[in-house]
Coordinates of C-alpha atoms (C1' of nucleotides) in Angstrom, one line a residue:
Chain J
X125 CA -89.4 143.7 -58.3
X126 CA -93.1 143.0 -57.8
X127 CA -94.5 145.3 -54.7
X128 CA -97.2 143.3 -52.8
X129 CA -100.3 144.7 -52.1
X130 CA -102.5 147.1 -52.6
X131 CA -101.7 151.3 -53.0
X132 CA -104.7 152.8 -51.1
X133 CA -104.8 155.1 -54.0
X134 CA -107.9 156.9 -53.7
X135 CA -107.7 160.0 -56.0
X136 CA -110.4 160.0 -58.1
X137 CA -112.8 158.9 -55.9
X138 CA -114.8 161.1 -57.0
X139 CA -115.6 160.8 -60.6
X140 CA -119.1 160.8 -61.7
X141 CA -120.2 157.4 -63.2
X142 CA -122.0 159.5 -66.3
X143 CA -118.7 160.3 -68.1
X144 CA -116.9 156.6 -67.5
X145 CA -115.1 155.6 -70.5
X146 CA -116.6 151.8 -69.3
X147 CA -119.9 153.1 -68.6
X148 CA -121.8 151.4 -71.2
X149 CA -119.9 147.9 -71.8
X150 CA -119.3 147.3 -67.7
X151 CA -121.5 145.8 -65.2
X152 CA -123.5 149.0 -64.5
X153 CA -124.2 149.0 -68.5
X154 CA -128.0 147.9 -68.1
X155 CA -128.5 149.8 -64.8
X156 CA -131.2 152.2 -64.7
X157 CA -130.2 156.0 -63.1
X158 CA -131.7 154.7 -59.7
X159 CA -129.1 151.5 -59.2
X160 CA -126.8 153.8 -60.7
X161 CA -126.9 156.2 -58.0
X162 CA -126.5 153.3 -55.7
X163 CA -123.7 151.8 -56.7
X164 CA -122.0 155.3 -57.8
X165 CA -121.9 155.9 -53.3
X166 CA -120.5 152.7 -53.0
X167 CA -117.8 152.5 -55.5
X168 CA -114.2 153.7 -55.2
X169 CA -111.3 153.6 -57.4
X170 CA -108.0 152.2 -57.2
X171 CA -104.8 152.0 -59.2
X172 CA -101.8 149.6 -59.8
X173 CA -98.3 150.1 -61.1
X174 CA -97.3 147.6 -64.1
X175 CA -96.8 144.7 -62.1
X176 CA -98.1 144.8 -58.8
X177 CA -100.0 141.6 -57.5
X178 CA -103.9 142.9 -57.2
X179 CA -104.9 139.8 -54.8
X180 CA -102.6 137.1 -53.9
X181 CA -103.6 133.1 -55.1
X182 CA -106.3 132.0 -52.2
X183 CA -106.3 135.1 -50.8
X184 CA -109.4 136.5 -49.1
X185 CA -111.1 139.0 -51.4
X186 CA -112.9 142.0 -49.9
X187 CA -113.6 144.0 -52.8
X188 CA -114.0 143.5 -56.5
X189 CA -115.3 145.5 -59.3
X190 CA -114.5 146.4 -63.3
X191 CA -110.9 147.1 -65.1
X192 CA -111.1 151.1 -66.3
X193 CA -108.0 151.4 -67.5
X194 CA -105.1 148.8 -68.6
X195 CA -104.5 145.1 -68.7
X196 CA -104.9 142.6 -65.3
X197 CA -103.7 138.6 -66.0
X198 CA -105.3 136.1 -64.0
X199 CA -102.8 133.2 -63.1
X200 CA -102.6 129.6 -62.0
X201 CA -99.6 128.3 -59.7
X202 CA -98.3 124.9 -59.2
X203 CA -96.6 124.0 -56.5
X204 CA -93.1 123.8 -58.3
X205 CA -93.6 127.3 -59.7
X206 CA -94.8 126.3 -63.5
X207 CA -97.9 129.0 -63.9
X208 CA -100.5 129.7 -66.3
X209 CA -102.7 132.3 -67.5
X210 CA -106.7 132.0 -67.0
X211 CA -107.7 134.9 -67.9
X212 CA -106.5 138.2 -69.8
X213 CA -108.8 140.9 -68.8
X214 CA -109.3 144.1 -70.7
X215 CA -111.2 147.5 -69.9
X216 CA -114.4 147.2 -68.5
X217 CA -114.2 143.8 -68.1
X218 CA -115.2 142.4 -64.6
X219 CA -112.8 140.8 -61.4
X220 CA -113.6 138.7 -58.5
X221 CA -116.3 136.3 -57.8
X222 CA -119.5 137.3 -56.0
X223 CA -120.7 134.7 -53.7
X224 CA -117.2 133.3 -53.4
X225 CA -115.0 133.6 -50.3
X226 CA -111.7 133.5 -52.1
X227 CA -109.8 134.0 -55.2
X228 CA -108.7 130.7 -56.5
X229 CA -106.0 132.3 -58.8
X230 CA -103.5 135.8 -58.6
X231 CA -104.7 138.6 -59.9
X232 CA -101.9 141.1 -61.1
X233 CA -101.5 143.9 -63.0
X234 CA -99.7 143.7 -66.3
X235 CA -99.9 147.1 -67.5
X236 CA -100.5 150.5 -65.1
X237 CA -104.2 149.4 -64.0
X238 CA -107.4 151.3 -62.9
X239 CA -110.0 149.7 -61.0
X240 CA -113.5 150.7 -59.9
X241 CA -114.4 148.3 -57.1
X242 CA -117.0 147.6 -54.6
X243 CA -116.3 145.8 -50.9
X244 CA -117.9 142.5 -51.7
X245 CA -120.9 142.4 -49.2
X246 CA -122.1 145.6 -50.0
X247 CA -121.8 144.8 -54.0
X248 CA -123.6 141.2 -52.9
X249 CA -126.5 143.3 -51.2
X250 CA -127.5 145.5 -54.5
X251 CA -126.7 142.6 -56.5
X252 CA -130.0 141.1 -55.0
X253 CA -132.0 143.3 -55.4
X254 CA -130.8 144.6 -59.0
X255 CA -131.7 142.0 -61.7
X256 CA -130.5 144.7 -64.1
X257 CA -126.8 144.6 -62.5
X258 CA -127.6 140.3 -62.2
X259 CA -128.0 140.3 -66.2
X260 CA -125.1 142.2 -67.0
X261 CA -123.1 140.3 -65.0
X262 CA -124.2 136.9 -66.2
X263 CA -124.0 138.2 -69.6
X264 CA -119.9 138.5 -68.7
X265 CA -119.8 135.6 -67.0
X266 CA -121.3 133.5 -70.2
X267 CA -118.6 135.7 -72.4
X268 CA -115.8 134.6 -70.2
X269 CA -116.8 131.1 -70.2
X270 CA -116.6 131.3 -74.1
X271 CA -113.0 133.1 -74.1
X272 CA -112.0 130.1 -71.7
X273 CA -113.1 127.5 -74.0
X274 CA -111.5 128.8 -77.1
X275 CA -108.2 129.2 -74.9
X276 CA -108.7 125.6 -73.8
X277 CA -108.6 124.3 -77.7
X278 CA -105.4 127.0 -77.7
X279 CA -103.7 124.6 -74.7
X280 CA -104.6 121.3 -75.9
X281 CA -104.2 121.1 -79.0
X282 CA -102.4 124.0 -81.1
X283 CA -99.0 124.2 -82.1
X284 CA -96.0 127.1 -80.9
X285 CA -96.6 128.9 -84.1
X286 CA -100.5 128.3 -84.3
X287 CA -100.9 129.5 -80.1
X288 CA -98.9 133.2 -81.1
X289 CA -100.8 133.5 -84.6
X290 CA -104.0 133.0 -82.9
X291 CA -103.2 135.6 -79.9
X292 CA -102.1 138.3 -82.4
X293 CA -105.5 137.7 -84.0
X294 CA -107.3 138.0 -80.9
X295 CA -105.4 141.2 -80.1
X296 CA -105.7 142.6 -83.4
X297 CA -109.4 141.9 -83.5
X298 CA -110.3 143.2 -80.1
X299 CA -108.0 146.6 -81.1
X300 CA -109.7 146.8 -84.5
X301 CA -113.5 146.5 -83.0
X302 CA -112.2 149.3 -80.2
X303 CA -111.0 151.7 -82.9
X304 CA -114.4 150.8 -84.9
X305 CA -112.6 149.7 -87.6
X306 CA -111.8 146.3 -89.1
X307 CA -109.0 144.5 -88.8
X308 CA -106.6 144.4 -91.8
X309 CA -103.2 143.7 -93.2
X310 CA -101.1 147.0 -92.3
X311 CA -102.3 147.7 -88.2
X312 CA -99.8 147.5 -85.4
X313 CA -100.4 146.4 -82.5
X314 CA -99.0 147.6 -78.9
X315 CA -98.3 144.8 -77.1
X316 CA -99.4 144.9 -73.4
X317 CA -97.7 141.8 -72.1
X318 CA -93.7 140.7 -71.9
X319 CA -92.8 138.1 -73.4
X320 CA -93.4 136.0 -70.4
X321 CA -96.5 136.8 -69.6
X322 CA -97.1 136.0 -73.3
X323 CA -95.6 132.5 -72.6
X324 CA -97.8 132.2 -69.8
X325 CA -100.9 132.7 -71.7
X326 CA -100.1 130.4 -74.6
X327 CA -98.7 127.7 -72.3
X328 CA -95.5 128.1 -74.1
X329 CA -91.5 129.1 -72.7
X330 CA -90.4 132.4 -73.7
X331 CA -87.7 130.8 -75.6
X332 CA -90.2 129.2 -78.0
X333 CA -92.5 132.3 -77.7
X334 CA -89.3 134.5 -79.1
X335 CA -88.4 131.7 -81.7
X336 CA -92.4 132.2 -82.9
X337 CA -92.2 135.6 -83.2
X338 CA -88.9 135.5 -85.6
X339 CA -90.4 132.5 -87.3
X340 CA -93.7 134.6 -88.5
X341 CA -91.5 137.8 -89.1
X342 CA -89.0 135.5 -91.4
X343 CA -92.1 134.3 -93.2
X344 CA -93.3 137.6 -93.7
X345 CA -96.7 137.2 -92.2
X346 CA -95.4 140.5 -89.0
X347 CA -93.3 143.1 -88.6
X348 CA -91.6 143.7 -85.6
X349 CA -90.6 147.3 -85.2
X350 CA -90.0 147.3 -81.9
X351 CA -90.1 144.5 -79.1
X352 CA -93.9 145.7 -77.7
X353 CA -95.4 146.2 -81.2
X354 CA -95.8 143.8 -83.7
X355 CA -97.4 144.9 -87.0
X356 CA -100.1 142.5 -88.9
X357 CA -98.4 142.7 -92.5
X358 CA -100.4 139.8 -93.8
X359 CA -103.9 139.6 -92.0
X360 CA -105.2 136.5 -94.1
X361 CA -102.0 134.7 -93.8
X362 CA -101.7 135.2 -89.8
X363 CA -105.3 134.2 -89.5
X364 CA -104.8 130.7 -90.7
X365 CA -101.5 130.2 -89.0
X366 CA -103.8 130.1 -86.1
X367 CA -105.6 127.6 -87.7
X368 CA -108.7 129.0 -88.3
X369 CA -110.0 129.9 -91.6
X370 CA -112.6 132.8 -92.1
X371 CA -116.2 132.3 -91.2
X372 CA -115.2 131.1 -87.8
X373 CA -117.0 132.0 -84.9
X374 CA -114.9 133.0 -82.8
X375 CA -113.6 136.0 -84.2
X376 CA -116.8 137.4 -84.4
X377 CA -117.8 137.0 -80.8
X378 CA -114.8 139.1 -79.7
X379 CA -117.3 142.2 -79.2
Chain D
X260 CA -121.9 105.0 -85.9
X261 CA -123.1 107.9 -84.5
X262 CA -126.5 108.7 -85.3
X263 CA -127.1 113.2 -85.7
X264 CA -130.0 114.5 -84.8
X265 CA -132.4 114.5 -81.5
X266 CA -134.9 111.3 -81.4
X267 CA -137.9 112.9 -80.6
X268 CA -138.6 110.6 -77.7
X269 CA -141.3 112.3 -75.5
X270 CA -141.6 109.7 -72.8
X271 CA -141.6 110.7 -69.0
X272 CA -143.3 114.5 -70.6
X273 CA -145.5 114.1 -67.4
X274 CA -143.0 114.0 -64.8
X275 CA -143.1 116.3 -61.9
X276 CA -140.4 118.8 -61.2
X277 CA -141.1 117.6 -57.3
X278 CA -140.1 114.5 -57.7
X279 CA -136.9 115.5 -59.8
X280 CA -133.6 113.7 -58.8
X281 CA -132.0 117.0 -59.9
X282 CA -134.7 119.7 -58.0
X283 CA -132.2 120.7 -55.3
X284 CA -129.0 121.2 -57.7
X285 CA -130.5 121.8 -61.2
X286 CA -130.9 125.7 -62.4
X287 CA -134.6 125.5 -60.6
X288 CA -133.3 124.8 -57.0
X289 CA -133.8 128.6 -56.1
X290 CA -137.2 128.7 -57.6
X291 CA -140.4 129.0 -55.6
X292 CA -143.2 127.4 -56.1
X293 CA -144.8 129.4 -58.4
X294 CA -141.9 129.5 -60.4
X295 CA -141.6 126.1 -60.6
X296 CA -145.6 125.9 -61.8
X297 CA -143.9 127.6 -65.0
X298 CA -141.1 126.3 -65.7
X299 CA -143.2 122.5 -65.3
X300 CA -145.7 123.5 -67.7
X301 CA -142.7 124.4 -70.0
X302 CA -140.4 121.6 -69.8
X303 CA -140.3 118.6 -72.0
X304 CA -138.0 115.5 -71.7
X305 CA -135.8 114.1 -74.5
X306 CA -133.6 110.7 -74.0
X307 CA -130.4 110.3 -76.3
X308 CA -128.1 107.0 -76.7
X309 CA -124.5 107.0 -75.8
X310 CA -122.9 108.6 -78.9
X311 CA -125.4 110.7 -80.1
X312 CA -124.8 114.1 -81.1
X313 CA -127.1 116.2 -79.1
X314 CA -126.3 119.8 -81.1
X315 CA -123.8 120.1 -83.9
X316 CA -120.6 122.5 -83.5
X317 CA -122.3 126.3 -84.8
X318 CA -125.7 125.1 -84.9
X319 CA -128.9 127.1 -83.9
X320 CA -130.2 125.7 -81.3
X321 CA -133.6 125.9 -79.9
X322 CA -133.5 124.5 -76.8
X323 CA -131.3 124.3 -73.9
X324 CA -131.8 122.8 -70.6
X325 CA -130.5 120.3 -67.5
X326 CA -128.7 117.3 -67.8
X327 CA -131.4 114.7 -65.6
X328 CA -129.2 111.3 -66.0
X329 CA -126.0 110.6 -67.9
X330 CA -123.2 112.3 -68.7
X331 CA -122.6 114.7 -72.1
X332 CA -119.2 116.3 -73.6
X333 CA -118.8 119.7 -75.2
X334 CA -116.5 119.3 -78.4
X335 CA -114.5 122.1 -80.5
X336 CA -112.8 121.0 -83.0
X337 CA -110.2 122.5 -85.5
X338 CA -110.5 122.0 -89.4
X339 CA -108.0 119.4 -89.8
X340 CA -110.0 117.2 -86.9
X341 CA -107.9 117.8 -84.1
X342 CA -110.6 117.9 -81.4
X343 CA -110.5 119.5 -78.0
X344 CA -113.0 118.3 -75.3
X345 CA -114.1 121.9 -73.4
X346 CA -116.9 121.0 -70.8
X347 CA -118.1 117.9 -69.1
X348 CA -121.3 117.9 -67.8
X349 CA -122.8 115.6 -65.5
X350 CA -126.4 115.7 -63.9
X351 CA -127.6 119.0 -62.9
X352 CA -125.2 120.5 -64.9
X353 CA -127.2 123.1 -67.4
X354 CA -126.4 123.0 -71.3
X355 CA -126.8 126.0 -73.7
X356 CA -126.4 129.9 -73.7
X357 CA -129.5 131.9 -73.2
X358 CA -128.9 134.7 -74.7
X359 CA -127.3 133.3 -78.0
X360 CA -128.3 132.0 -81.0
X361 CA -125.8 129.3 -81.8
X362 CA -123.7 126.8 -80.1
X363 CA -119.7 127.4 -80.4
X364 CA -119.1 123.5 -79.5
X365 CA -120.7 120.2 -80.5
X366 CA -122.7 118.7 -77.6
X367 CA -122.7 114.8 -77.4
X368 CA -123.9 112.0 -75.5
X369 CA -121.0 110.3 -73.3
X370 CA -123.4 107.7 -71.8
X371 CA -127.0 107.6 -72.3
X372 CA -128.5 110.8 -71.7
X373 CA -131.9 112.2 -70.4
X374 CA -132.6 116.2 -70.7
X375 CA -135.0 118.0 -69.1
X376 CA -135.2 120.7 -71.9
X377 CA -137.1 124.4 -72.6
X378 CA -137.4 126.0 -75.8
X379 CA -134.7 128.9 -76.0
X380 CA -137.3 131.9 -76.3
X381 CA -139.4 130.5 -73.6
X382 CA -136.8 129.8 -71.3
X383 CA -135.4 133.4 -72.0
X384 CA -138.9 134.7 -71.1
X385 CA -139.0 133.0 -68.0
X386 CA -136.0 133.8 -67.2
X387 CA -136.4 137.5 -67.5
X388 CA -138.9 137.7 -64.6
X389 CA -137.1 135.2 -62.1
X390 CA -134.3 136.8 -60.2
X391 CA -133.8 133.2 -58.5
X392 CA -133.8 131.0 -61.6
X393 CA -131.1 133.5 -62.9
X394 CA -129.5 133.9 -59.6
X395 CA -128.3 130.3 -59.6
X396 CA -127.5 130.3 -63.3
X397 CA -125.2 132.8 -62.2
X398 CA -123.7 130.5 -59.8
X399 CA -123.4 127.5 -62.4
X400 CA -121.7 129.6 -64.8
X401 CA -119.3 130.9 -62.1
X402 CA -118.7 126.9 -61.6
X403 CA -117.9 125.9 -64.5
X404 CA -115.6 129.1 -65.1
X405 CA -113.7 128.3 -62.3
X406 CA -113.9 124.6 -63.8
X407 CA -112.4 125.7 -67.3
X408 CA -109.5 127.6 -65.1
X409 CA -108.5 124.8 -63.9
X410 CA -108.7 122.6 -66.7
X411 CA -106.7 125.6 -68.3
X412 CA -103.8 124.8 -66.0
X413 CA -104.0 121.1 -66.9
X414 CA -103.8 121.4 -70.1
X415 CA -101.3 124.3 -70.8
X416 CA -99.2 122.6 -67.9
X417 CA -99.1 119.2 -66.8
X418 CA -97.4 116.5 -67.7
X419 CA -99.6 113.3 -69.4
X420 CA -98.9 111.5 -66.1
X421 CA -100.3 114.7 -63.6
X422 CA -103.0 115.0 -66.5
X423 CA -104.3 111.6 -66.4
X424 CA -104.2 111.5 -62.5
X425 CA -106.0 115.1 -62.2
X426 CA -109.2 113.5 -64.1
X427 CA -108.9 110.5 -62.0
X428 CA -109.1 112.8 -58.8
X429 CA -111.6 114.9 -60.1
X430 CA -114.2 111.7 -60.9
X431 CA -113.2 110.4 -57.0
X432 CA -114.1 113.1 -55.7
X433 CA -117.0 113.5 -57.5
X434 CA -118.2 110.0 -57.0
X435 CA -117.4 110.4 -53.3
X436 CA -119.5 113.4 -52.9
X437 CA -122.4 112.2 -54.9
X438 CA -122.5 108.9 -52.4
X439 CA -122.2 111.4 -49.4
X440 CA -118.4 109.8 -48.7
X441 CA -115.0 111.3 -48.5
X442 CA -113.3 110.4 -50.9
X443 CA -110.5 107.3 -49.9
X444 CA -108.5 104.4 -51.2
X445 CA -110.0 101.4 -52.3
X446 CA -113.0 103.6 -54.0
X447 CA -113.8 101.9 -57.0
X448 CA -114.7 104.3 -59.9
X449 CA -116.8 103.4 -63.1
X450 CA -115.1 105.2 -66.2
X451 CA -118.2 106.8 -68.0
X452 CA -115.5 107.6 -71.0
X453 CA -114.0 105.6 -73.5
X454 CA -110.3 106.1 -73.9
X455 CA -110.9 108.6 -76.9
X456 CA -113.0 110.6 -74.8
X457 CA -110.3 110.7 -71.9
X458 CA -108.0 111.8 -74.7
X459 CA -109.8 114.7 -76.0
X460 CA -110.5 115.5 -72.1
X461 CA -106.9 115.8 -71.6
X462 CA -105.4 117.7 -74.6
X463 CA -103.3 113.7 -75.4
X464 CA -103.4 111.0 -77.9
X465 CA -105.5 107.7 -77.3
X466 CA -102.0 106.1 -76.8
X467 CA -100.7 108.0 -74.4
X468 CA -103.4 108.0 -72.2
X469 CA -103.4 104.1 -72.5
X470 CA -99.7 104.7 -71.4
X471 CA -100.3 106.6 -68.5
X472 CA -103.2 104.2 -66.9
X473 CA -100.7 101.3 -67.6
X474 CA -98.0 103.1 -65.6
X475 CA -100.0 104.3 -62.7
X476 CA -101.0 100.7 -62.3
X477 CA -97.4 99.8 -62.2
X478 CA -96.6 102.1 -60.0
X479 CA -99.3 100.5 -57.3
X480 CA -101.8 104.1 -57.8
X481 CA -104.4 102.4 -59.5
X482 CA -106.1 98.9 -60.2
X483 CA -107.9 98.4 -63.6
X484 CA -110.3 95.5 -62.9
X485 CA -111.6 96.0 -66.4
X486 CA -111.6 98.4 -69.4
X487 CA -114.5 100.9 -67.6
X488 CA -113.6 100.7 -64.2
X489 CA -110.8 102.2 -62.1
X490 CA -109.7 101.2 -58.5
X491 CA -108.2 103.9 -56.4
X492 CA -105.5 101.6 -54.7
X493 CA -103.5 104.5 -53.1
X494 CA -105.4 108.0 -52.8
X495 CA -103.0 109.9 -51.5
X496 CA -100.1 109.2 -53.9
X497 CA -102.8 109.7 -57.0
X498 CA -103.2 113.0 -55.7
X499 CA -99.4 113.8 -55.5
X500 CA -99.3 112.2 -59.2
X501 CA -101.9 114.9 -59.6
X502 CA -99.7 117.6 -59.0
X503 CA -101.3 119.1 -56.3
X504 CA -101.0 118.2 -52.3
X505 CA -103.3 118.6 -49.5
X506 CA -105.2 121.3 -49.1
X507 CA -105.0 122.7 -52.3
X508 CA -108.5 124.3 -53.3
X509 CA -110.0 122.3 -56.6
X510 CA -110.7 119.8 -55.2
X511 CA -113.7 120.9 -52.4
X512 CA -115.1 123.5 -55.0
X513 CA -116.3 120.2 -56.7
X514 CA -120.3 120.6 -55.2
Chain G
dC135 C1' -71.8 154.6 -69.1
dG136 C1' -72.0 150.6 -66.3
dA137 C1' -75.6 147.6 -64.4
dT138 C1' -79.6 144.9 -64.7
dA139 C1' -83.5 142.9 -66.9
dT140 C1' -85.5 141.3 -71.1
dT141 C1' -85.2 139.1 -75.4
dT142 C1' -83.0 136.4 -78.8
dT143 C1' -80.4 132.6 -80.5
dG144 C1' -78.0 128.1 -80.3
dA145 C1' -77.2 123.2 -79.0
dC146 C1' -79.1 119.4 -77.1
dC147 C1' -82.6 116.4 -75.1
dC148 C1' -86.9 114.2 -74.0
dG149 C1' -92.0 113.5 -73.4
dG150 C1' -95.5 112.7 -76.0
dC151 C1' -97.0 112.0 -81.0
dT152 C1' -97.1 109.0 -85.2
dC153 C1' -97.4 104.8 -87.3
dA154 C1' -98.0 100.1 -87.0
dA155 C1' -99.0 95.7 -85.0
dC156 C1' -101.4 93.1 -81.8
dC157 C1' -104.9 91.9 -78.3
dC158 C1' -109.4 91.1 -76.6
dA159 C1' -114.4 91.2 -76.1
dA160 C1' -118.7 91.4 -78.3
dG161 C1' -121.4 90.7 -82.0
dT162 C1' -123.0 88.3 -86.5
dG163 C1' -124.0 85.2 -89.9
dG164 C1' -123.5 80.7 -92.0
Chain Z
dC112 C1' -120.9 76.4 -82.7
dC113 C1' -117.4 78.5 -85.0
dA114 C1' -115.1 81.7 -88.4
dC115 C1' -115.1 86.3 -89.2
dT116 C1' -115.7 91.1 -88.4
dT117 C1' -115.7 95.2 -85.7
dG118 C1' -114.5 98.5 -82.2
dG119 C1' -111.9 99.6 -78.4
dG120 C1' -107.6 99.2 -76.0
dT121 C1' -102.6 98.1 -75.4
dT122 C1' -97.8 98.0 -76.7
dG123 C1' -93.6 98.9 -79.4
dA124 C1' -90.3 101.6 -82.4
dG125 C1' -88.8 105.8 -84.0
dC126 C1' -89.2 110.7 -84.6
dC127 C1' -89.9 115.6 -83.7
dG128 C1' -91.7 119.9 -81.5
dG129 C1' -91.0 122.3 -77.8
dG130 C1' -88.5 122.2 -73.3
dT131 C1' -83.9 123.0 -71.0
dC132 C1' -79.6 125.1 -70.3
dA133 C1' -76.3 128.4 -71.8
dA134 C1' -74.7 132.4 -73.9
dA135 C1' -75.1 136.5 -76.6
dA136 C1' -77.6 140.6 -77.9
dT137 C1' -80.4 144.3 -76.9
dA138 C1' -83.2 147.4 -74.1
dT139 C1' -83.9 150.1 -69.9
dC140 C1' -82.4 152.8 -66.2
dG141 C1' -79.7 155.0 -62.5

DNA sequence: CGATATTTTGACCCGGCTCAACCCAAGTGG
DNA sequence: CCACTTGGGTTGAGCCGGGTCAAAATATCG
């Protein structure tokens, strides 16, 4: 089902980093032509079917870079199998630790995924001496640590209906800002994730995931047209089933 | 009860980063001398009581800075006062987001707290011409991301009992490597949190928190010689209860 | 058109929450 | 010195939201 490993897909190696889609919300985004040039010889791209594991829990990393294209979910494993989601990350959005050995969590790929990476001691070695590339990437870090907080009120103390209410926000926001538009009552939504990986995120079963999802369709607040699209029918009305009325933060710090 | 705002206690101002119990941890361990000269002539020292509320959820803040002595909880809460603990920060650990303007948590004192403290813009400025002082606040952010991951997994997760007995491993070992020990049984720990505190640490209810210590002292895992202190009577099986068995990575990321 | 995976729905159960009482230590004032 | 208050902590009884287990419904794909 799940293939392990990497594909030494290399095609594309040679794109230019002047037309990346991510050029200007990545890592690179504060990096002057110079650095640029730098890390342009040392990068190379790689892709990943829907569901292939991108680096194994503990694993040792040796390279680690930006999201291009598509959706990676970072996971936590117990030892009898119950997981959960850390972290849900998006184009141009950054993977894998500098100055760590190891990855403490799995990386996989939940939709079709393209990665620009770096081998980790040569992306260490221009880190040094690049306080532009050092900014940008403790401006992401910071971001991160935001997103993990909110998620961490999500796990401890929201309900099953307030948990899927306040991911459909976040993906509705983060689609809206994309698109340049704001959100409203009316958009659809493609969802990425199954209905497990949903699960996994929310700290929820699928069962009660799937029971959610009628639940806010019955009470008119989505549409389902299909099972990976869900349409917002009333924004105001999802917004405070995820318990958070308007003028709160964190809506606005989506980017 | 709790009194708001920051006493405007200026005593110590005069103290020298060289003798600072925190030099070699603290966001300044990388900095050279030089560095250091500025950030001395820049830092001021404020004291808080156990209680105190150190910056309000969404307020601007002006300054940010290391925690010298004590220990201080970061608080969201929702609406309806459901509140979420979402960082624990002990000494060294460094409080407030360069780079933005407001808060998203409420900061508070656990125990009584001393900060050595910077004015935002200052710190900022500082900051922006010292590749080592943001080097390491790098590293610190990394830290407590891969702290919040883990917490993540607690909370969305564990059971009260593998909750309860996670915190109690995370303080031993914490403890233990702060007194240059191994961690082992017999350890006696002093609780720096009240039950409440605990609670909102671990996504429970007061109650069941209450419930859990009771049972883990009937099962022979703990000893509670009083309300604020723990004994570790059996290491091994508290980290079993913990849900996680030897070897597993948390807990020697702990610094 | 089977065959397999994903999602939904149903029935039942249980861990942790709610509500309430009680305990205990540390003030506090008469 | 003692009655009373106050705040934190513990314990008990009962309930309910979300988990578990099972089966049906609905994609998806050779």
């Amino acid at each position: 089902m799940v293939q392990l490993g990497p594909v030494p897909d290399l095609s594309g190696a040679i794109d230019k980093c002047a037309g990346c889609p991510i050029r200007h919300r990545a890592v690179c985004s504060y990096s002057s032509p110079a650095e640029l040039q730098k890390l342009e010889s040392a990068k190379f791209y790689r892709n990943y079917d829907a569901g292939q594991v991108i680096a194994a829990e503990g694993e040792v990393t040796r390279s680690l870079g930006s999201v291009v294209t598509g959706v990676v979910a970072l996971n936590r494993t117990l030892e009898d199998g119950r997981r959960q989601m850390v972290g849900l990350m998006f184009a141009s959005d950054f993977i894998g630790r500098p100055l760590r050995r190891t990855v403490p969590f799995e990386a996989s790929a939940v939709t079709d995924v393209r990665m620009c990476l770096f081998h980790r001691s040569q992306f260490e070695q221009i880190l040094g001496d690049s306080p532009s590339l050092e900014r940008r990437l403790l401006e992401l870090t910071l971001d991160e640590l935001d997103a993990a907080r909110d998620w961490m009120l999500l796990l401890g103390r929201k309900t099953a209906r307030e948990r899927l209410a306040s991911f459909l926000m976040i993906l509705t926001i983060r689609q809206a800002n994309l698109d340049k538009m704001t959100a409203q009552s009316g958009q659809v939504l493609a969802l990425p994730l199954t209905r497990e990986a949903i699960a996994e995120y929310l700290g929820l079963t699928i069962e009660t995931v799937s029971r959610q999802f009628t639940a806010l369709r019955k009470d008119g607040v989505i549409d389902l047209p299909d099972r990976r699209s869900v349409r917002i029918a009333d924004l105001a009305r999802l917004q405070s089933a995820a318990g958070l009325d308007q003028g709160d933060e964190q809506f606005h710090a989506l980017s």
